[in-house]
PDB file of C-alpha atoms and ligand atoms in Angstrom:
ATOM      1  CA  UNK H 836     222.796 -89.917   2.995  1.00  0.00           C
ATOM      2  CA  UNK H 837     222.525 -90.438   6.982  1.00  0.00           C
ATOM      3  CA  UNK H 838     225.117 -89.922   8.987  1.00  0.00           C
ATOM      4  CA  UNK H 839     225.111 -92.765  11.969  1.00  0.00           C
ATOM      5  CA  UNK H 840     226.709 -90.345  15.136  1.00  0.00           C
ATOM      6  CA  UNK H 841     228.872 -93.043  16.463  1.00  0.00           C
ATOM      7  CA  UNK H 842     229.122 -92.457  20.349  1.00  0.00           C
ATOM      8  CA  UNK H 843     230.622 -95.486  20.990  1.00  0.00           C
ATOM      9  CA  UNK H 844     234.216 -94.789  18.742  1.00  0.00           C
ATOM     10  CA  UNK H 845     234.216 -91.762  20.278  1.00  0.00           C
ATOM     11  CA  UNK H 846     233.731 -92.707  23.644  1.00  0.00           C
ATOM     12  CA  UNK H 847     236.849 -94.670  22.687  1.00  0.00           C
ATOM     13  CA  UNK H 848     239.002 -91.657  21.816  1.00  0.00           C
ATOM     14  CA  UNK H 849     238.084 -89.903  24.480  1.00  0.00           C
ATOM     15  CA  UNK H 850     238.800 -92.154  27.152  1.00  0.00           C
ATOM     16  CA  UNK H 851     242.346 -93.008  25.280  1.00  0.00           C
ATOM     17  CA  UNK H 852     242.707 -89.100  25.117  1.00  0.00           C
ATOM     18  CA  UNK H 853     241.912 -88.496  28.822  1.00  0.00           C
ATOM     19  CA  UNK H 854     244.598 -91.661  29.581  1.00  0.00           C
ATOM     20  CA  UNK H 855     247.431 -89.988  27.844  1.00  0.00           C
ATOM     21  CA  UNK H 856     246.559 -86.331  29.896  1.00  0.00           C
ATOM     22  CA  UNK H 857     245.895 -88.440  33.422  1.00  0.00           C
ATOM     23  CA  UNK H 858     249.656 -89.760  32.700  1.00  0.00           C
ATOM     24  CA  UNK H 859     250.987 -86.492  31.419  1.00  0.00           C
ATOM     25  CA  UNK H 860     249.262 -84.809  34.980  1.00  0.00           C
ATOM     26  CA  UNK H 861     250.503 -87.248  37.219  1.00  0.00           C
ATOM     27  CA  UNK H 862     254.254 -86.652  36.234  1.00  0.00           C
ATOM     28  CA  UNK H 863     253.525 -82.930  36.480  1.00  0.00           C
ATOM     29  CA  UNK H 864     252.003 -82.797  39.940  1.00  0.00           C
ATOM     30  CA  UNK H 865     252.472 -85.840  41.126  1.00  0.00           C
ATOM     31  CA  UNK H 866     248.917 -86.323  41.611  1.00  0.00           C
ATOM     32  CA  UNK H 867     246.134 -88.942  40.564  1.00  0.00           C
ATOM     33  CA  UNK H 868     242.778 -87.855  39.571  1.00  0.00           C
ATOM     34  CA  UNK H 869     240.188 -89.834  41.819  1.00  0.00           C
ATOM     35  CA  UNK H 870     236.810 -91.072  41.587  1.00  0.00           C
ATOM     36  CA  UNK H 871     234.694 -92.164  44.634  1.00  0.00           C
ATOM     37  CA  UNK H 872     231.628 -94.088  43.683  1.00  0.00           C
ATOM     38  CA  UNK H 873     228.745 -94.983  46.216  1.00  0.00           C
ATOM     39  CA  UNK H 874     226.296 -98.113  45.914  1.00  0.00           C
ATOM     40  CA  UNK H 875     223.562 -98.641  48.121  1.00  0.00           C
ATOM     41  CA  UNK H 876     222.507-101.968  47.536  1.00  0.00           C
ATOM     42  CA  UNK H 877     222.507-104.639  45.363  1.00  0.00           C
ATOM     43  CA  UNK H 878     220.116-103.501  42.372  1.00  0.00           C
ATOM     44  CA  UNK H 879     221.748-105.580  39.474  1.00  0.00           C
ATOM     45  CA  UNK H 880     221.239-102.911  36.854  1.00  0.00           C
ATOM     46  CA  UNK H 881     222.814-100.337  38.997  1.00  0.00           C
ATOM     47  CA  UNK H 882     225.573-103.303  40.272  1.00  0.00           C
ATOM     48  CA  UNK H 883     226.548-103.107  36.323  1.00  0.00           C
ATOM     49  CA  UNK H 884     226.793 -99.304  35.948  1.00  0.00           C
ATOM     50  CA  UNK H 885     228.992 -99.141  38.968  1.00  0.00           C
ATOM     51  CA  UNK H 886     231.377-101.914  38.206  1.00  0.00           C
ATOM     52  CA  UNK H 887     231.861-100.542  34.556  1.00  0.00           C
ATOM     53  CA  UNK H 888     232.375 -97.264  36.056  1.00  0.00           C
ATOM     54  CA  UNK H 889     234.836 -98.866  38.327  1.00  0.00           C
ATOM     55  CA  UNK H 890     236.931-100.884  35.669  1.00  0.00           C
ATOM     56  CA  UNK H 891     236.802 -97.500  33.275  1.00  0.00           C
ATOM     57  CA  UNK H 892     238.714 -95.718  36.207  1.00  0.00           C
ATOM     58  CA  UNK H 893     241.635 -98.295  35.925  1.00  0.00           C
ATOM     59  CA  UNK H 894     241.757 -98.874  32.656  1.00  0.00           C
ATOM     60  CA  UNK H 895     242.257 -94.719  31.841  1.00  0.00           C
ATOM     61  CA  UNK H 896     244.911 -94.940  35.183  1.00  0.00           C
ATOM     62  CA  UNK H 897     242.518 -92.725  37.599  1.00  0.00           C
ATOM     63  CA  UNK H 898     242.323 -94.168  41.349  1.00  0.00           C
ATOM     64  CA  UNK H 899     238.315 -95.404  42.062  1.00  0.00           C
ATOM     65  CA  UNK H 900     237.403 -95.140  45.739  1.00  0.00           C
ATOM     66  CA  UNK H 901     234.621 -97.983  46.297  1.00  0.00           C
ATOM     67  CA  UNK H 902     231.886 -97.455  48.772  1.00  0.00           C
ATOM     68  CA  UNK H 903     229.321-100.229  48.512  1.00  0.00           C
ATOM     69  CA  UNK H 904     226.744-100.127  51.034  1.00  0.00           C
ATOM     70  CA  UNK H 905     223.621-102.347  52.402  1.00  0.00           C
ATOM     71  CA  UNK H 906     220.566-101.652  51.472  1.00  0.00           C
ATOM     72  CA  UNK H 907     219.423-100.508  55.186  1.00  0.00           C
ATOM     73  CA  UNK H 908     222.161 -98.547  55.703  1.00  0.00           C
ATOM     74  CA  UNK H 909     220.990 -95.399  57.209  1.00  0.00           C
ATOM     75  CA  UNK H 910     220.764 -91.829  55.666  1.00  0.00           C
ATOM     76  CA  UNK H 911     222.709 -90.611  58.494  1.00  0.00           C
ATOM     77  CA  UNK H 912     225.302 -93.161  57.932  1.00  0.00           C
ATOM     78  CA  UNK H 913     225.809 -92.093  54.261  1.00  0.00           C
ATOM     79  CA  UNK H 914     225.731 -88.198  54.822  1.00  0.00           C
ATOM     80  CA  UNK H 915     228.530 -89.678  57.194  1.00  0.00           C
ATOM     81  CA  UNK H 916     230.209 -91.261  54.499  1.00  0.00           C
ATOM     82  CA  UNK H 917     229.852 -88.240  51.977  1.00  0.00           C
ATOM     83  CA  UNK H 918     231.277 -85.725  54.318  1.00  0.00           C
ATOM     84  CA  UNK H 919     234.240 -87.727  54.519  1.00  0.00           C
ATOM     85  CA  UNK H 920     234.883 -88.275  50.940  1.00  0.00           C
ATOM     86  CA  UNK H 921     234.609 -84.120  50.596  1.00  0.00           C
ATOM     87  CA  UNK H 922     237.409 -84.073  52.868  1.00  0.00           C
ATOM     88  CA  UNK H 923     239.214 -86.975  51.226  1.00  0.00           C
ATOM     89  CA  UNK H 924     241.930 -84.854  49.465  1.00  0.00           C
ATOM     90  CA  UNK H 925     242.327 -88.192  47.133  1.00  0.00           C
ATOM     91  CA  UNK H 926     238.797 -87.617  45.706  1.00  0.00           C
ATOM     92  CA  UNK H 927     238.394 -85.015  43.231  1.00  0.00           C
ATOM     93  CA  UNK H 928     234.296 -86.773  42.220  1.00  0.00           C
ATOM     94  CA  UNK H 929     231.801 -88.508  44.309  1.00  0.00           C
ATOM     95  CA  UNK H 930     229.101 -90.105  42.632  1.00  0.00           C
ATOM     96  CA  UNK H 931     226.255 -91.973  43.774  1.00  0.00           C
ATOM     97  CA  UNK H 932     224.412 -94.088  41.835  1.00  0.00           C
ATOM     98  CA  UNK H 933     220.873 -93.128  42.105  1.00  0.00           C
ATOM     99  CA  UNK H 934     217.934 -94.522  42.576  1.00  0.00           C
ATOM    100  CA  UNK H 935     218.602 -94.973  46.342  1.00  0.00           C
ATOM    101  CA  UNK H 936     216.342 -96.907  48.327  1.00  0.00           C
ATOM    102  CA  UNK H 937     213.201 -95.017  49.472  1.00  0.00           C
ATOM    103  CA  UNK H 938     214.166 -94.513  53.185  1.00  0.00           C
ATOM    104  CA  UNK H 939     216.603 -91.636  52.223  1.00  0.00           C
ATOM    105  CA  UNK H 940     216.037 -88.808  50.405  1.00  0.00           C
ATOM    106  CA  UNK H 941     218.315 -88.175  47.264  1.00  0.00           C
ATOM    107  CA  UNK H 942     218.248 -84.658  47.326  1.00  0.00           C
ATOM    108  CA  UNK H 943     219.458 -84.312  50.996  1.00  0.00           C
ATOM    109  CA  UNK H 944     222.424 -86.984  49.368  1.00  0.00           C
ATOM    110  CA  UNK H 945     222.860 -84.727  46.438  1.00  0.00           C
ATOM    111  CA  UNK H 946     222.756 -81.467  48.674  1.00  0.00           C
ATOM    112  CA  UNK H 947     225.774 -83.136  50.573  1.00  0.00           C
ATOM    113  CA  UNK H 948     228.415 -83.554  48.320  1.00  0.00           C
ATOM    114  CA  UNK H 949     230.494 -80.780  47.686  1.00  0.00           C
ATOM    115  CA  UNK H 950     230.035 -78.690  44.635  1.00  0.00           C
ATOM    116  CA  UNK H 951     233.340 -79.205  43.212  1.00  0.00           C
ATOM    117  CA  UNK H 952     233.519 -83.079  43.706  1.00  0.00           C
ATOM    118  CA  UNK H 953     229.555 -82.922  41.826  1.00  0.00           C
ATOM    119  CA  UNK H 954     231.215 -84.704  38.997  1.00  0.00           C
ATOM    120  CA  UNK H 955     227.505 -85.759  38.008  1.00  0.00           C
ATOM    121  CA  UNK H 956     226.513 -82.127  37.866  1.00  0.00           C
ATOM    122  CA  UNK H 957     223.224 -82.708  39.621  1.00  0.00           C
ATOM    123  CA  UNK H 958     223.596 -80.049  42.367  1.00  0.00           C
ATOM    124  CA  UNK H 959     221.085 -76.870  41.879  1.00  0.00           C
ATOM    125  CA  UNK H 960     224.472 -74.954  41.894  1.00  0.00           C
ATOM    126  CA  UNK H 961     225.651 -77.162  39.116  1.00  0.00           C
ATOM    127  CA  UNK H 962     222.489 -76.672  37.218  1.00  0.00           C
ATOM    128  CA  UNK H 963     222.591 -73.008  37.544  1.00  0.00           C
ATOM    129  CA  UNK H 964     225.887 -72.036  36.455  1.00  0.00           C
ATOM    130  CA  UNK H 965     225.291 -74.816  33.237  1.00  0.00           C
ATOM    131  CA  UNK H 966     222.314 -72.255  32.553  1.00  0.00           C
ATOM    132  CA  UNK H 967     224.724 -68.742  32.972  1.00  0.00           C
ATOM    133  CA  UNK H 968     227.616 -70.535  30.588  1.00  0.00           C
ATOM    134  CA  UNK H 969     229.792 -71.217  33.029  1.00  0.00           C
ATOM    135  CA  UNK H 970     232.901 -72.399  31.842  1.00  0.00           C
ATOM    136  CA  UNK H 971     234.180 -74.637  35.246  1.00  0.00           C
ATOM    137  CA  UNK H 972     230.549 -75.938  36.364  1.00  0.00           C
ATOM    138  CA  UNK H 973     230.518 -79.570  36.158  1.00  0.00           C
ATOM    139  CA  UNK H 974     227.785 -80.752  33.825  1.00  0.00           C
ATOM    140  CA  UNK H 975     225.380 -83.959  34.038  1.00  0.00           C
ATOM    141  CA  UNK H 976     227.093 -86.459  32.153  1.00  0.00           C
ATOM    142  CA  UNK H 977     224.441 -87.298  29.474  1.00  0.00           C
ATOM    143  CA  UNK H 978     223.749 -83.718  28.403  1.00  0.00           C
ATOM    144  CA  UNK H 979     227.371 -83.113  27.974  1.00  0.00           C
ATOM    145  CA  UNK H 980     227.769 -86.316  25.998  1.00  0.00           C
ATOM    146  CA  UNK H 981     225.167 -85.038  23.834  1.00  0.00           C
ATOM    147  CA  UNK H 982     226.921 -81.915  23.236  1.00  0.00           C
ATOM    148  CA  UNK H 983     230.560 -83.730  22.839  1.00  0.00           C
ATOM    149  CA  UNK H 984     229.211 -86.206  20.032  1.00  0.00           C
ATOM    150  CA  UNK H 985     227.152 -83.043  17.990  1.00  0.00           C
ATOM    151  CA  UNK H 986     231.023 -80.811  17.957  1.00  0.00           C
ATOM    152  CA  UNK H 987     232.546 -83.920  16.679  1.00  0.00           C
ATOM    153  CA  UNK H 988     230.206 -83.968  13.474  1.00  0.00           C
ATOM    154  CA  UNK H 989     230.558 -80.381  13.367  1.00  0.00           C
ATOM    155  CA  UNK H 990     226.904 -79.785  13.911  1.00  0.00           C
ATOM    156  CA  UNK H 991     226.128 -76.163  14.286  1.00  0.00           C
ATOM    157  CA  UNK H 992     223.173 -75.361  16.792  1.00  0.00           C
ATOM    158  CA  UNK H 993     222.872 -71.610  15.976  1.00  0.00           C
ATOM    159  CA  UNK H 994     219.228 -70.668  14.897  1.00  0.00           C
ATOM    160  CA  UNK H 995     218.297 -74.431  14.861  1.00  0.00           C
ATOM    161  CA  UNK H 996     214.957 -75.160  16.266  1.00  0.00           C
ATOM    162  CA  UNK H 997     215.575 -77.769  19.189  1.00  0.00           C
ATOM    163  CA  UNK H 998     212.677 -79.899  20.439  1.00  0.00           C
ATOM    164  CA  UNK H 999     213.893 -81.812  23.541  1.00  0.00           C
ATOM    165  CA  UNK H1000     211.514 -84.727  24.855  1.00  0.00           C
ATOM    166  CA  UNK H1001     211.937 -85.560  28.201  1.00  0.00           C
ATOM    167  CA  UNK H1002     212.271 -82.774  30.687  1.00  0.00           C
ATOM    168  CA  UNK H1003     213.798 -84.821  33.754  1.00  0.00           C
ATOM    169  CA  UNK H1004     216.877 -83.034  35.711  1.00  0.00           C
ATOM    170  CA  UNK H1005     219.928 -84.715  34.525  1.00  0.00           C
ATOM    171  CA  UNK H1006     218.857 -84.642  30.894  1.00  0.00           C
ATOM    172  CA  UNK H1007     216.445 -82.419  29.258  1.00  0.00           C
ATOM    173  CA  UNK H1008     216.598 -79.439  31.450  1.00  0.00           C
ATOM    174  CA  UNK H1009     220.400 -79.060  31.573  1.00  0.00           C
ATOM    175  CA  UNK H1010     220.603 -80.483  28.017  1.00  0.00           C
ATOM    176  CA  UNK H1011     218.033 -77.024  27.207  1.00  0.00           C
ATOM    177  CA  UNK H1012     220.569 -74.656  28.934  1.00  0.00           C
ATOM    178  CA  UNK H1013     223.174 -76.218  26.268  1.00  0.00           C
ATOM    179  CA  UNK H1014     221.443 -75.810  23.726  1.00  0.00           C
ATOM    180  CA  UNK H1015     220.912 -72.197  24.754  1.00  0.00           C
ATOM    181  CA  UNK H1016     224.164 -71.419  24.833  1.00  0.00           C
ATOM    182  CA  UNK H1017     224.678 -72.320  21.356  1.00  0.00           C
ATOM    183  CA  UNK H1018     221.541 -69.690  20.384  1.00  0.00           C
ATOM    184  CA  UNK H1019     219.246 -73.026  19.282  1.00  0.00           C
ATOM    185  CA  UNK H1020     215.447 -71.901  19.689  1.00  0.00           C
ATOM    186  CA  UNK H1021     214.246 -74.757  22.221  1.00  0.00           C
ATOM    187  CA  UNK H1022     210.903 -76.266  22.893  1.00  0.00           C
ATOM    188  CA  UNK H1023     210.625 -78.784  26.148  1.00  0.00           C
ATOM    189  CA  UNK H1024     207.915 -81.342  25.558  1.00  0.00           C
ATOM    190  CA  UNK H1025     206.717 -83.815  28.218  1.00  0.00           C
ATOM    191  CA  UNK H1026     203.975 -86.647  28.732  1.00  0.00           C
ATOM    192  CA  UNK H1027     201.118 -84.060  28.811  1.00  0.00           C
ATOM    193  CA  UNK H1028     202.188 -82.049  25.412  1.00  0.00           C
ATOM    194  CA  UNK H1029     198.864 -82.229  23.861  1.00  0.00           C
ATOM    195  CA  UNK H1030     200.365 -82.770  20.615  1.00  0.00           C
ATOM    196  CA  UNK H1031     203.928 -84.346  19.792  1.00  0.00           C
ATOM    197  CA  UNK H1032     204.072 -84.292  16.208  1.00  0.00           C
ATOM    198  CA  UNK H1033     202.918 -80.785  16.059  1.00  0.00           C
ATOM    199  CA  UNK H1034     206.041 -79.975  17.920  1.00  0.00           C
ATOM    200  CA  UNK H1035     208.943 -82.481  16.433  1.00  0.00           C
ATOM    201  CA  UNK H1036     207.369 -82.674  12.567  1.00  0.00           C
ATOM    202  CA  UNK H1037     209.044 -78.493  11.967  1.00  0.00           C
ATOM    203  CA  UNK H1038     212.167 -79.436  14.320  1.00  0.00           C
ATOM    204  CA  UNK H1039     215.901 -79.213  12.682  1.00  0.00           C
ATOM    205  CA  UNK H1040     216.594 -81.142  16.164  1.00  0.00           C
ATOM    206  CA  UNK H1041     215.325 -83.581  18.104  1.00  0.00           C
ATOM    207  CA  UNK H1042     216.225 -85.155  20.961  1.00  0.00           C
ATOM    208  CA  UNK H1043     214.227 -88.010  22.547  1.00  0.00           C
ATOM    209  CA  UNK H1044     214.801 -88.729  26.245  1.00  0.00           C
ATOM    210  CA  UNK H1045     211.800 -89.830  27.584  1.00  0.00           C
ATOM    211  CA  UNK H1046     211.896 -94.274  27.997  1.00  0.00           C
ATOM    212  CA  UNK H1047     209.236 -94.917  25.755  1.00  0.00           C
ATOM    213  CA  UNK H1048     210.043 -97.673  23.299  1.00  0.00           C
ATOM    214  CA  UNK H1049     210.052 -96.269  19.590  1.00  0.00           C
ATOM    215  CA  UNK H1050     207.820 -93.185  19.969  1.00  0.00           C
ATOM    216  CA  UNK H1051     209.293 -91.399  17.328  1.00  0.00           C
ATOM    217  CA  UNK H1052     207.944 -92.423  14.458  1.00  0.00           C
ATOM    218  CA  UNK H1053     208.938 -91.617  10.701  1.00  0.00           C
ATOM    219  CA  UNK H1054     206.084 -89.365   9.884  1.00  0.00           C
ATOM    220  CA  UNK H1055     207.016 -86.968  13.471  1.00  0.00           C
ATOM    221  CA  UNK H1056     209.769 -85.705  11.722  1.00  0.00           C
ATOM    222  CA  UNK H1057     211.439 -83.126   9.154  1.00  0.00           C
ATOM    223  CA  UNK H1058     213.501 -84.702   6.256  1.00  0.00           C
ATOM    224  CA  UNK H1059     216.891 -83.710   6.990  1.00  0.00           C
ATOM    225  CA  UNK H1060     216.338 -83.628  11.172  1.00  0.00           C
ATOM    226  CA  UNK H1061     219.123 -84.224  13.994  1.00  0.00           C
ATOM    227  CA  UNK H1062     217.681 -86.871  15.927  1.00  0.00           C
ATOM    228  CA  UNK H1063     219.441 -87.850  19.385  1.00  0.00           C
ATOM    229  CA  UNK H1064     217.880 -90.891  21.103  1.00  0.00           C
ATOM    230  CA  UNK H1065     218.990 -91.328  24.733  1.00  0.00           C
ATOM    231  CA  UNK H1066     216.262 -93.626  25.405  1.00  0.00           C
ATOM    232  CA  UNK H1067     217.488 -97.333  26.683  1.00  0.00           C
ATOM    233  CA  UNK H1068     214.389 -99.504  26.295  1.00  0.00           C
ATOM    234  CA  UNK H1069     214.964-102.983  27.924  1.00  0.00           C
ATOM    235  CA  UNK H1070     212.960-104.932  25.513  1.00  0.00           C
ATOM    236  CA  UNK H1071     212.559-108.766  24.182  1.00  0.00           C
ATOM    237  CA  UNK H1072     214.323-107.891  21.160  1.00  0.00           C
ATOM    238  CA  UNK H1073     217.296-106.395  23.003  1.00  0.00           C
ATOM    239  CA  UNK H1074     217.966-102.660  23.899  1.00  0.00           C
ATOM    240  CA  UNK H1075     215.832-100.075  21.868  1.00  0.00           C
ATOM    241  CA  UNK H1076     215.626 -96.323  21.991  1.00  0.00           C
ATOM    242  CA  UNK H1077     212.638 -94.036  22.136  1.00  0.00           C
ATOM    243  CA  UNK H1078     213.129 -93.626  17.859  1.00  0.00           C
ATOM    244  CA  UNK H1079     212.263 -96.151  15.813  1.00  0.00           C
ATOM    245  CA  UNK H1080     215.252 -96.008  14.037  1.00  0.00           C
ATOM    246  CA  UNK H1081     215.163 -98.298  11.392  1.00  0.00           C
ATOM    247  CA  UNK H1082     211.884 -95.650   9.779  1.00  0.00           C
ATOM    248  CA  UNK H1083     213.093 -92.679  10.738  1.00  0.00           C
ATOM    249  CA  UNK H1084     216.899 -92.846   9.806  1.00  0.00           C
ATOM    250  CA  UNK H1085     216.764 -92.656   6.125  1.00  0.00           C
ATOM    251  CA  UNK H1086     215.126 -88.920   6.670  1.00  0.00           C
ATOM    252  CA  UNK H1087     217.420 -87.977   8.636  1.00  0.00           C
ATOM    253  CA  UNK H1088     220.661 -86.135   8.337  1.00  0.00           C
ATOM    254  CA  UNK H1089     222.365 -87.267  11.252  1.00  0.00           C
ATOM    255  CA  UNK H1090     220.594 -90.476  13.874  1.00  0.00           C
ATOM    256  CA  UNK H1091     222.422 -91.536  17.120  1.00  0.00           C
ATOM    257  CA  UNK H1092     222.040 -95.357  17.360  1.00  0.00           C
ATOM    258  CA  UNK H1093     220.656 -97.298  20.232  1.00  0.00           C
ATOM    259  CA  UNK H1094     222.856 -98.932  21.553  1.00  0.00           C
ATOM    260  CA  UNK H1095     226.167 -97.364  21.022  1.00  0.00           C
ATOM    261  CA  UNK H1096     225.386 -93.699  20.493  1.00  0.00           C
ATOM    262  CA  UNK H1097     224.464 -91.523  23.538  1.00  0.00           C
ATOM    263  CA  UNK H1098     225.043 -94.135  26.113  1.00  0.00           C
ATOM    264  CA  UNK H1099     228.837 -94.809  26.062  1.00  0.00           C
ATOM    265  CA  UNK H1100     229.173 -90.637  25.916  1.00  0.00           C
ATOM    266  CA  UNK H1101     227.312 -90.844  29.003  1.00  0.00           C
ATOM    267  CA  UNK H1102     229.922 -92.616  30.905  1.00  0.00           C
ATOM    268  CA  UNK H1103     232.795 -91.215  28.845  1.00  0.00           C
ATOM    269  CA  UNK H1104     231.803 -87.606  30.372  1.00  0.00           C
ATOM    270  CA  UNK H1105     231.457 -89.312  34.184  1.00  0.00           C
ATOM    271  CA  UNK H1106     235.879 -89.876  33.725  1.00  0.00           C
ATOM    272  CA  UNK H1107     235.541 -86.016  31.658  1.00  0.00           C
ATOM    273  CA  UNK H1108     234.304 -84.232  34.513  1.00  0.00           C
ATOM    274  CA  UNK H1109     236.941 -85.976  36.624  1.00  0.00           C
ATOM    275  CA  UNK H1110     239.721 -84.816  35.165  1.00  0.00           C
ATOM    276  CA  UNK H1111     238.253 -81.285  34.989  1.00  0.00           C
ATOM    277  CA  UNK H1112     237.318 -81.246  38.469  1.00  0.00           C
ATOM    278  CA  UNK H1113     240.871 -82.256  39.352  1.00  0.00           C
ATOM    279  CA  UNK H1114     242.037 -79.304  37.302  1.00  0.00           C
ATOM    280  CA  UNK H1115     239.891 -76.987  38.755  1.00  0.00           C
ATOM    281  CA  UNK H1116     240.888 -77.896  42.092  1.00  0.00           C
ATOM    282  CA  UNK H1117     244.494 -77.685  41.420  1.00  0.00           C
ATOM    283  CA  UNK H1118     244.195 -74.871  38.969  1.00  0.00           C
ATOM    284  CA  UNK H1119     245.279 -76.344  36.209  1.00  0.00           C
ATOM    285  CA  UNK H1120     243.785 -74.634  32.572  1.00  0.00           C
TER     286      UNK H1120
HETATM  287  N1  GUN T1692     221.616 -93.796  37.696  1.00  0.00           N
HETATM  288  C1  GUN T1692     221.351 -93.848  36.370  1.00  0.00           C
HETATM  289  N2  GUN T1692     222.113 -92.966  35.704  1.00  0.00           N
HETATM  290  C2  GUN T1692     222.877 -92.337  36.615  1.00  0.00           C
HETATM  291  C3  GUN T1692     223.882 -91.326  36.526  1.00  0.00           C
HETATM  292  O1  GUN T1692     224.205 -90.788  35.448  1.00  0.00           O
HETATM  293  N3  GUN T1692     224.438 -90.957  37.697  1.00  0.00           N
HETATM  294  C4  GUN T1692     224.070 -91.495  38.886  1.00  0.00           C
HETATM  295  N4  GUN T1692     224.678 -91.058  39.975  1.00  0.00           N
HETATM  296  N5  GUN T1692     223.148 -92.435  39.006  1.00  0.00           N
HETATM  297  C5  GUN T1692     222.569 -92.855  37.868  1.00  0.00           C
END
């Protein structure tokens, strides 16, 4: 029988679990974990993402620090802005919603905001200490979603052969230093792999994170295979992943849906690394 991985309940819990320990830390310290988020802007996808990551913040009692800017503002301006919210003793995360427009240059953003406040784990330093196991790095919110939902179903990476499609920086490279850790065997494929199949059809794992409508098709993969879909496919028929999920789930063992499987980790993991990087800053275990 397949087992649907159900991001969205658990997204649930852990945002109701993460509401009891923000109330429990406040009367402790004193203290309110915060969140600043940064729009440049007014790309309506992006307007979405921010405002749900805004209402999340109240609703789980953590303070959200709103910086919405134009869409000229100037790179100098937000470095400006950044530097301040480092110093902001308030502000345990900064995150900026990327894309940015093309007159400033994300990296030089990223590069800016201080490693401890990185609560989107994009920062080389970030990425790095992901790779050597570090147990206080801050990691990139969908990869550590990933991980989150696979521990709740108990599923045991050691010795598994991981193929990982997609190998962009805030998913399938960090997601390939988690999977690592756990001693899976793990193949990267991309858009020049000369052939997919070859690679997913012997997987025990795979993870799809490349924005290709229904790629994955039933006869690409092993009966009895993990298969992880991060892929959000705007389509006529609605949101659709990069499996196509209604052919491939009865094979497998365990399916993330789209919607409602990685995607509400995703954002679950922003208000996670929050609360960890306000514990690491005030040295709390
Ligand atoms: N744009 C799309 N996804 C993300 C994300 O996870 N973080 C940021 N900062 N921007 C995004």
């Amino acid at each position: 029988m397949t087992v649907i991985l159900d991001g969205k309940n658990l997204a649930k819990k852990i945002r109701k679990d993460i509401k009891e320990e923000v109330a429990l830390l406040k009367e402790k310290t004193g203290k309110n974990p915060g969140l600043a988020i940064v729009l440049v802007g007014e790309d309506p996808a992006s307007k979405i993402y921010v405002n749900s990551k805004i209402k999340g913040c109240k609703e789980i009692g953590m303070e959200s620090f709103e910086n919405f800017l134009p869409k000229d503002v100037t790179e100098e301006k937000l470095l400006e802005i950044i530097e301040k919210l480092n110093k902001d003793e308030r502000v345990n995360g900064i995150l900026v919603q990327l894309p940015l427009p093309s007159h400033i240059d994300e990296k030089k953003i990223i590069a800016a905001i201080a490693l401890e406040k990185d609560v989107d784990g994009f920062k080389p330093d970030n990425l790095g200490l992901l790779f050597l196991n570090d147990k206080k790095s801050l990691h990139s919110c969908t990869p550590a979603g990933i991980m989150r939902l696979l521990d709740e179903y108990n599923i045991d990476l050691k010795g598994l052969d991981a193929v990982i499609v997609g190998r962009s920086n805030i998913v399938g490279k960090p997601l390939a230093g988690l999977f690592i850790n756990r001693s899976a065997t793990v193949t990267i494929c991309n858009s020049h792999t000369k052939n997919l199949k070859e690679q997913t059809k012997n997987a025990d794992v795979v993870v799809m994170a490349v924005g290709k409508e229904k790629l994955l098709t039933e006869d690409m993969v092993k009966e009895g295979a993990v298969i992880v879909d991060v892929g959000i496919n705007r389509t006529n028929a609605g949101v659709v992943g990069d499996v196509d999920f209604e052919n491939v789930a009865p094979k497998a063992k365990y399916i993330t849906p789209v919607p409602g499987g990685v995607g509400p980790m995703t954002v679950a993991m922003l208000f996670h690394n929050t609360l960890k990087a306000f514990k690491n800053v005030n040295n709390i275990e």
